[in-house]
Short mmCIF file of C-alpha atoms in Angstrom, two decimals:
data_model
loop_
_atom_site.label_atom_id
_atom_site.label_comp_id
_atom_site.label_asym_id
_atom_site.label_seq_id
_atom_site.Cartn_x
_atom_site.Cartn_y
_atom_site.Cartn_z
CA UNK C 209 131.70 77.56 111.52
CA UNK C 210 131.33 79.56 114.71
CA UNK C 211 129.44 83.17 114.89
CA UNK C 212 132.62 85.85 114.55
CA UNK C 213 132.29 87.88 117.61
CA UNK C 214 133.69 91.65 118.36
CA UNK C 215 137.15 90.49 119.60
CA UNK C 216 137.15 88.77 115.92
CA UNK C 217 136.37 92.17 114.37
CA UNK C 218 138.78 93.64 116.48
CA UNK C 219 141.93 91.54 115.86
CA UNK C 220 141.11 91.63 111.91
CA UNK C 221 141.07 95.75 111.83
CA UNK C 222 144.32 95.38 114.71
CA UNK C 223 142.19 98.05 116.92
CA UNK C 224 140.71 97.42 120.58
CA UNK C 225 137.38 95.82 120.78
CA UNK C 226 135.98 99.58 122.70
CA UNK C 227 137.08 100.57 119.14
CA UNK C 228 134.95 98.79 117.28
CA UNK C 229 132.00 99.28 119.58
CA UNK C 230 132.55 103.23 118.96
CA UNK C 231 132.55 102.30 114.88
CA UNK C 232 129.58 100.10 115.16
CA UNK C 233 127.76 103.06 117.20
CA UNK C 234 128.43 105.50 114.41
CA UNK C 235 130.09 107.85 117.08
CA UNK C 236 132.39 110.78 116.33
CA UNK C 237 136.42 111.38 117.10
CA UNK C 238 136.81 108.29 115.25
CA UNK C 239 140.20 108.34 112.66
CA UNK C 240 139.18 107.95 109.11
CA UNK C 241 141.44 105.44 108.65
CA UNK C 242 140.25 103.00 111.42
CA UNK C 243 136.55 103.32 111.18
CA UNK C 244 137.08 101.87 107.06
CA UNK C 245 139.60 99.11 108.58
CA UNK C 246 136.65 98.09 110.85
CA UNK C 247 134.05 98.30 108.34
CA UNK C 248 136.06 96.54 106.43
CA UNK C 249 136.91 93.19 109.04
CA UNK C 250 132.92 93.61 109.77
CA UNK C 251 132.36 93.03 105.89
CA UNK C 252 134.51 90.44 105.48
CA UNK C 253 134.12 88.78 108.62
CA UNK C 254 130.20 88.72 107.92
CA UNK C 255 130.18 90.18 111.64
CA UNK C 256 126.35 91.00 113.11
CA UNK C 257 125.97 92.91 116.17
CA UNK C 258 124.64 90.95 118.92
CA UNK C 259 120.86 93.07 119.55
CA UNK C 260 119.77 92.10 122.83
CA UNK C 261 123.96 92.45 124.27
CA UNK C 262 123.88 96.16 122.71
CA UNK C 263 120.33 97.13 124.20
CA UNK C 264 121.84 95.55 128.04
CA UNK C 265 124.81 97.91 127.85
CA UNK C 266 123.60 100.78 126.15
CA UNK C 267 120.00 100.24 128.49
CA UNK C 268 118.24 100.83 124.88
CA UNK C 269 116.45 98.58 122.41
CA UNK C 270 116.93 101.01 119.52
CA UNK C 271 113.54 100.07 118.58
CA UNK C 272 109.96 102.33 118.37
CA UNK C 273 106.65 101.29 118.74
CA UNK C 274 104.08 102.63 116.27
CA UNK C 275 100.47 102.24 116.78
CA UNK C 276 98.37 102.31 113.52
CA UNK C 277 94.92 103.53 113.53
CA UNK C 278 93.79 101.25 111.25
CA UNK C 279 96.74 99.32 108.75
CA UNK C 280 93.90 98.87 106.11
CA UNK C 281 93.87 102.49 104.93
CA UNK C 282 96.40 103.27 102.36
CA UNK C 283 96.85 106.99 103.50
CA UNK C 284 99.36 105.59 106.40
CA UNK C 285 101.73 104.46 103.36
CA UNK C 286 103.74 107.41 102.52
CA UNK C 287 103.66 108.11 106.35
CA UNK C 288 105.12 105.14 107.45
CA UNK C 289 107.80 105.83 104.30
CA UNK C 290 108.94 109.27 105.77
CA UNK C 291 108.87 107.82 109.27
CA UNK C 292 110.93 104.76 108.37
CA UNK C 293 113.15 106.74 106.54
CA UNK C 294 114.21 109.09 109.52
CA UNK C 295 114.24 106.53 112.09
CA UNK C 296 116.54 103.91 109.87
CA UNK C 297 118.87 106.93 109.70
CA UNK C 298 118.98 107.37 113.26
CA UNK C 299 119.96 103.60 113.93
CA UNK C 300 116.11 103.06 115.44
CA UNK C 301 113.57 99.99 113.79
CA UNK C 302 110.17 100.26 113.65
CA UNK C 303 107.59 97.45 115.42
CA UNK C 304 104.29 98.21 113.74
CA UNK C 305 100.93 96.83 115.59
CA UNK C 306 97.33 97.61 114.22
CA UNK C 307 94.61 99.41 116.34
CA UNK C 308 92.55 97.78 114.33
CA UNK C 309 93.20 94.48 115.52
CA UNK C 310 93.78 96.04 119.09
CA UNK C 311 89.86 96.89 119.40
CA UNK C 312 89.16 93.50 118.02
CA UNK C 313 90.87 92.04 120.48
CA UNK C 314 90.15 94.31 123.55
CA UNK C 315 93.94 94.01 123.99
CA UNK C 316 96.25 97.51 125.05
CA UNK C 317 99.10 97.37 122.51
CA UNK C 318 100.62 100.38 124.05
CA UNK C 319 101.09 98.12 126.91
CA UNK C 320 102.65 95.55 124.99
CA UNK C 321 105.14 98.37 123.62
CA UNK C 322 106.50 99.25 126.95
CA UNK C 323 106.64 95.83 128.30
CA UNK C 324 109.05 95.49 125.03
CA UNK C 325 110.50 98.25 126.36
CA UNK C 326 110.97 100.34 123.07
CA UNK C 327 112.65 103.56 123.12
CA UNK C 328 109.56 105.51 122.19
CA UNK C 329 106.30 105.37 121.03
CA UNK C 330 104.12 106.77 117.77
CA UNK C 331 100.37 106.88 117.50
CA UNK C 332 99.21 107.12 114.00
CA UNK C 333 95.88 108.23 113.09
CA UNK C 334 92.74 108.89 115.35
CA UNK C 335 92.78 105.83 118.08
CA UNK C 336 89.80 104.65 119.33
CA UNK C 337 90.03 105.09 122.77
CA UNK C 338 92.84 107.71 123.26
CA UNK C 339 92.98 106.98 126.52
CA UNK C 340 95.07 103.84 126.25
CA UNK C 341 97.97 107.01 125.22
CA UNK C 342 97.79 108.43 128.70
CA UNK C 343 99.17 105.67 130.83
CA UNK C 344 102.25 104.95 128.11
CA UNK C 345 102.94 108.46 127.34
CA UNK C 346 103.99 108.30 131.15
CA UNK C 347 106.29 105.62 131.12
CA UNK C 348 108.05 106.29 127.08
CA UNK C 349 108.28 109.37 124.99
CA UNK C 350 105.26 109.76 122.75
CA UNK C 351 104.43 111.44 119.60
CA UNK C 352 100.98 111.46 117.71
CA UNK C 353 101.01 111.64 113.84
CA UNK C 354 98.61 112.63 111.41
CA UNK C 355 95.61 113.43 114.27
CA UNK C 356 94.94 116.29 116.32
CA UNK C 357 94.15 114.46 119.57
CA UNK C 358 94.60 113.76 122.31
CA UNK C 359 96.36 116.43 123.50
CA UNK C 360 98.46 115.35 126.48
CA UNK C 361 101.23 116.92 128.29
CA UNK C 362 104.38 116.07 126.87
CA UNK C 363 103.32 114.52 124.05
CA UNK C 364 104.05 116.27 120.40
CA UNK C 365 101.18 116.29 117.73
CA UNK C 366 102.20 116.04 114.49
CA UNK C 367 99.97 116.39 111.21
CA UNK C 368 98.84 118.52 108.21
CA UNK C 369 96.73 121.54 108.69
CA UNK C 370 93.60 119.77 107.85
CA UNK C 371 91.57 123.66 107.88
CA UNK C 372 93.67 124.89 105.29
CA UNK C 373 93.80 121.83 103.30
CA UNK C 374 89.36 121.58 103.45
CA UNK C 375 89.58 125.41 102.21
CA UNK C 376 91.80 124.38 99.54
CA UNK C 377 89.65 121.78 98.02
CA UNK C 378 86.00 124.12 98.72
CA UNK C 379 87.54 127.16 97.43
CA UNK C 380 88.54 125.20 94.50
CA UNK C 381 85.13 123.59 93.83
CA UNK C 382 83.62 127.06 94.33
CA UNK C 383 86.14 129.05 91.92
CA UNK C 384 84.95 125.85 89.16
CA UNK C 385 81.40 127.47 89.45
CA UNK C 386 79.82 125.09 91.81
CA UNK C 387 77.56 126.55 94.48
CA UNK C 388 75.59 123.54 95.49
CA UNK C 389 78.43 121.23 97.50
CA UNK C 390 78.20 119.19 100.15
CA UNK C 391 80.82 117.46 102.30
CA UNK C 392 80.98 113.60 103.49
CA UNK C 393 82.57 114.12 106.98
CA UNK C 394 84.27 111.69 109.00
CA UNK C 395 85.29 111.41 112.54
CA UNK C 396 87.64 112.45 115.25
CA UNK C 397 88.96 115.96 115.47
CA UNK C 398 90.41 115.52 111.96
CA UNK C 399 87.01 115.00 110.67
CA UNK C 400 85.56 118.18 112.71
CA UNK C 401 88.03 120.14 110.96
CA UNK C 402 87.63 119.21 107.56
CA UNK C 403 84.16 120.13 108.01
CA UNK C 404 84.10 123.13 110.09
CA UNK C 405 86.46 124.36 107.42
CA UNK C 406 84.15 123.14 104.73
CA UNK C 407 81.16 125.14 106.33
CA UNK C 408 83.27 128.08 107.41
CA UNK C 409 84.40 128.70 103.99
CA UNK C 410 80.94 128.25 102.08
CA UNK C 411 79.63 130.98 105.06
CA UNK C 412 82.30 133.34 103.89
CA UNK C 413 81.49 132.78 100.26
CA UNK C 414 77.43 133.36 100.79
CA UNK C 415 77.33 129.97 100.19
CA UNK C 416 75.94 128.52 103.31
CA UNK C 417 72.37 127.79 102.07
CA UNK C 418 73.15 125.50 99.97
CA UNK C 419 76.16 123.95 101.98
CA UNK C 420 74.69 119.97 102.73
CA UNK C 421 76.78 117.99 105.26
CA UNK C 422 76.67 114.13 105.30
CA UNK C 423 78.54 111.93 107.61
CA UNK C 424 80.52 109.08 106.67
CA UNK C 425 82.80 106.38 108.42
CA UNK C 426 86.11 106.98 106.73
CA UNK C 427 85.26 103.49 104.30
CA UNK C 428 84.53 103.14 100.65
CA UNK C 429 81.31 101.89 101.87
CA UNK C 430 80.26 104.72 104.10
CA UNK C 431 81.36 107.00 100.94
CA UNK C 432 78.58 105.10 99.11
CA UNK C 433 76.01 105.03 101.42
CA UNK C 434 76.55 108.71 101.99
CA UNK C 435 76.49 109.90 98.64
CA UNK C 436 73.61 107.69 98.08
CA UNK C 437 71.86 109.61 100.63
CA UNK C 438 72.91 113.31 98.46
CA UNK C 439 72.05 111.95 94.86
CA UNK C 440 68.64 111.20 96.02
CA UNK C 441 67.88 114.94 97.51
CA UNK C 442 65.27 116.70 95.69
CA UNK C 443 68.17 119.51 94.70
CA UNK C 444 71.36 117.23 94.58
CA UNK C 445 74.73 118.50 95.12
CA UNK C 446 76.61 119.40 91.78
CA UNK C 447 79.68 118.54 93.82
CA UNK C 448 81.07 116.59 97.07
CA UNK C 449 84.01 117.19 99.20
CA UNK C 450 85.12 113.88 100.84
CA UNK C 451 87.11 114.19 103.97
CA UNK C 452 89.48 111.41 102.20
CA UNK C 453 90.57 109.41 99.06
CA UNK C 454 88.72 106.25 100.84
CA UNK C 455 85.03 107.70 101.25
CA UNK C 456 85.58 109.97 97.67
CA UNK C 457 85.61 106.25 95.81
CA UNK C 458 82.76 105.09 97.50
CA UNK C 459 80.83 108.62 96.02
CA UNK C 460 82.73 107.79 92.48
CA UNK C 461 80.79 104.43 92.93
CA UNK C 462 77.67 105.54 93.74
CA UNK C 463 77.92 108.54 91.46
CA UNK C 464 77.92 105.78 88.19
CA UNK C 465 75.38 103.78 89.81
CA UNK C 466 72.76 106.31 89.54
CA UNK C 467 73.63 106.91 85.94
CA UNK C 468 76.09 110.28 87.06
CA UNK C 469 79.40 110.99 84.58
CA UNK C 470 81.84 112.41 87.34
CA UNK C 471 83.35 115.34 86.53
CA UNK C 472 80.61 116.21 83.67
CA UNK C 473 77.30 115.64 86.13
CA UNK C 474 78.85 115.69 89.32
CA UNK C 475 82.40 116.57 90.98
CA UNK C 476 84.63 114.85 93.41
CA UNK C 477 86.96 115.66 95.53
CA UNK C 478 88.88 113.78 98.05
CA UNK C 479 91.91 114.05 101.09
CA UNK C 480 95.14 112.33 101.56
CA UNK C 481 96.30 111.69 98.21
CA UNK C 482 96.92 108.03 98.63
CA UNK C 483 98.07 105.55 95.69
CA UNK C 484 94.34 105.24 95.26
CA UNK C 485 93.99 108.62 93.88
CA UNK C 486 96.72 108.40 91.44
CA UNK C 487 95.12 105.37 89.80
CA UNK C 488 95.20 106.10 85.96
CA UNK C 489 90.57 104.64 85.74
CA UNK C 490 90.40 106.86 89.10
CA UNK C 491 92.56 109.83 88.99
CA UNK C 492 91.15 111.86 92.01
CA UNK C 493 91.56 115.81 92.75
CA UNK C 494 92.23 115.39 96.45
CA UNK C 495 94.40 117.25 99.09
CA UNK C 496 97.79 116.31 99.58
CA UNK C 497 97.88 116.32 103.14
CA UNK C 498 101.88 116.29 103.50
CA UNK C 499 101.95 112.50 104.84
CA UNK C 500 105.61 112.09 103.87
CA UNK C 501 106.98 115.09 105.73
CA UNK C 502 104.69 114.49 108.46
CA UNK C 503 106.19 111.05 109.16
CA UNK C 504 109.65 112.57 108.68
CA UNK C 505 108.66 115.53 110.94
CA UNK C 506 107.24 113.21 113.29
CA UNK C 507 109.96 111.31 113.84
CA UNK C 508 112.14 113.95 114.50
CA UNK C 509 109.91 114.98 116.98
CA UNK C 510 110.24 111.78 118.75
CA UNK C 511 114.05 111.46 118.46
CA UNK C 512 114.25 115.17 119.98
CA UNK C 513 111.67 113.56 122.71
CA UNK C 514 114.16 110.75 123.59
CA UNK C 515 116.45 113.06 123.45
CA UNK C 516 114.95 115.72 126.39
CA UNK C 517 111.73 114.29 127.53
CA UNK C 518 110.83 116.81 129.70
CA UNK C 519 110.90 119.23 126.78
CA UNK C 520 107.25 121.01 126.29
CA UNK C 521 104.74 119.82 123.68
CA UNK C 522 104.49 120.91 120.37
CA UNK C 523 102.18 121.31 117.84
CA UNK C 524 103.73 120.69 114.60
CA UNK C 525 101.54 121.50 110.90
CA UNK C 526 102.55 120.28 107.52
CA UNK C 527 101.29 122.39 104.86
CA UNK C 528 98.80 120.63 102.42
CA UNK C 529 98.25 121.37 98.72
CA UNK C 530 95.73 120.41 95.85
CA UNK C 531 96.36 117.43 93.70
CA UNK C 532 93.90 118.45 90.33
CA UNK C 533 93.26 115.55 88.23
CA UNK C 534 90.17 114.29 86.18
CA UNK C 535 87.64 114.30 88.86
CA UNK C 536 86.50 118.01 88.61
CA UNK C 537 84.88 120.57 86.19
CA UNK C 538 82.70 123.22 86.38
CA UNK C 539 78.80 122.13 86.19
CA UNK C 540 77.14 122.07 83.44
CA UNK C 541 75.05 125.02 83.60
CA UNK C 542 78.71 127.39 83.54
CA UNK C 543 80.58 125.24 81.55
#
């Protein structure tokens, strides 16, 4: 049986085939009564669009690059969700490629994009070398999610207010009682300010002698390694702030090792509310850093980008909240 084509589609519904195209294009002025005749020949004809026909005429591929920091870590989830979600309603697909793999490789996936010649571009997370951003942010509207850098002329940033959401979980910790914490910090600007917010709010709280800052690498393993490195100081911590969910199980790990009940001897608190946090044995307090809307938001961003590209950058915050669960109580010397 032969592919049914638009002219097919068009003699079923008894409308012209510039008809159909307008149906299939989701375009207004159309009469009620002929867009459902189409949609209804397209149904029953089993009639798919041809892709790479559409994206010659229309001189679009309806398609957007997105450029994941690192696919491993489950906070992207939710944000790819709300992305998806926006984009699909907008008639655009996602192509997803992993930075991770990109520095592996030594191979510019950005570059790849606009050879593919997508409609726009996302960047996801904190890129390596945010460089690679400059040279396709000239050539395909761009939008960075869920980082604060790099900040490039008409390119919108898009993520949570990461200094209200580390004030959120200290302030919390401190109101439990706790007044030795200390932070595991990552990297990037969203690790700077998850930490200067840490240290800024222990300062205003006359807390900032007995503030302790270790760093950490974003993994479950550098959460270990750095809490490690707090549970054996001569006056240990009676709490940690983790910049995320990722490095806060690595300190739940190392916290048992060393003999520590979390929240009775020591409590946790970690960023991003991922699926990891909501695990029933786990059940993190963390930050809910927005990811969701902050896809969605993101994506309207780009759209409006495609849309006017030579519209000025924007800075776009979701607001965060606090997720309490079973990882936090006051220490034992107040409880």
């Amino acid at each position: 049986m032969r592919t049914p084509t638009i002219r097919d589609v068009a003699a079923r519904a008894g409308v012209s085939k510039s008809l159909v195209s307008l149906v299939l294009r989701g375009a207004e002025g159309v009469r009620p009564d002929k867009r459902q005749a189409v949609l209804a020949a397209v149904e029953e004809l089993g009639y798919r669009p041809n892709a790479a026909a559409r994206s010659l005429s229309e001189r679009r591929t309806r398609t957007v690059g997105v450029l994941l920091n690192d696919m491993r870590n489950p906070w992207f989830v939710e944000l790819l969700d709300g992305l998806n979600s926006r984009l699909y309603d907008s008639g655009l697909r996602m192509l997803l490629a992993d930075g991770h793999l990109n520095r592996r490789l030594g191979e510019d996936l950005t570059r790849t994009f606009t050879e593919l010649r997508v409609d726009g571009l996302i960047a996801v997370g904190t890129l390596q070398d945010p460089g690679v951003l400059r040279a396709a942010a000239d050539r395909v509207p761009t939008v960075v999610a869920g980082t604060r850098e790099p900040i490039l002329p008409a390119v919108d940033i898009v993520a949570n207010d990461d200094e209200h959401g580390a004030r959120l979980a200290t302030e919390h910790l401190i109101a439990l009682g706790h007044r030795h914490i200390a932070h595991i910090a990552g990297q990037g600007a969203v690790g700077d300010l998850r930490r200067g917010s840490f240290e800024a709010t222990m300062r205003e709280h006359g807390l900032a002698d007995t503030a302790v800052v270790e760093q950490g690498d974003l993994t479950e393993e550098g959460g270990y390694r750095a809490a490690v490195r707090l549970l054996n100081r001569r006056e240990r911590p009676t709490a940690v702030f983790a910049v995320n969910d990722m490095t806060c199980v690595g300190a739940m790990s190392a916290a048992e090792a060393s003999g520590l009940v979390v929240p009775r001897d020591l409590s946790l608190v970690g960023y991003d509310n991922t699926y990891l946090s909501q695990l029933r044995h786990l059940w993190l307090t963390t930050v809910d850093n927005a990811s969701r809307d902050v896809g969605r938001r993101a994506a309207q961003h780009l759209l409006d980008r495609i849309a006017d590209p030579a519209r000025p950058a924007t800075v776009d915050l979701a607001t965060p909240s606090l997720e309490v669960r079973g990882t936090t109580a006051p220490p034992l010397a107040v409880a």
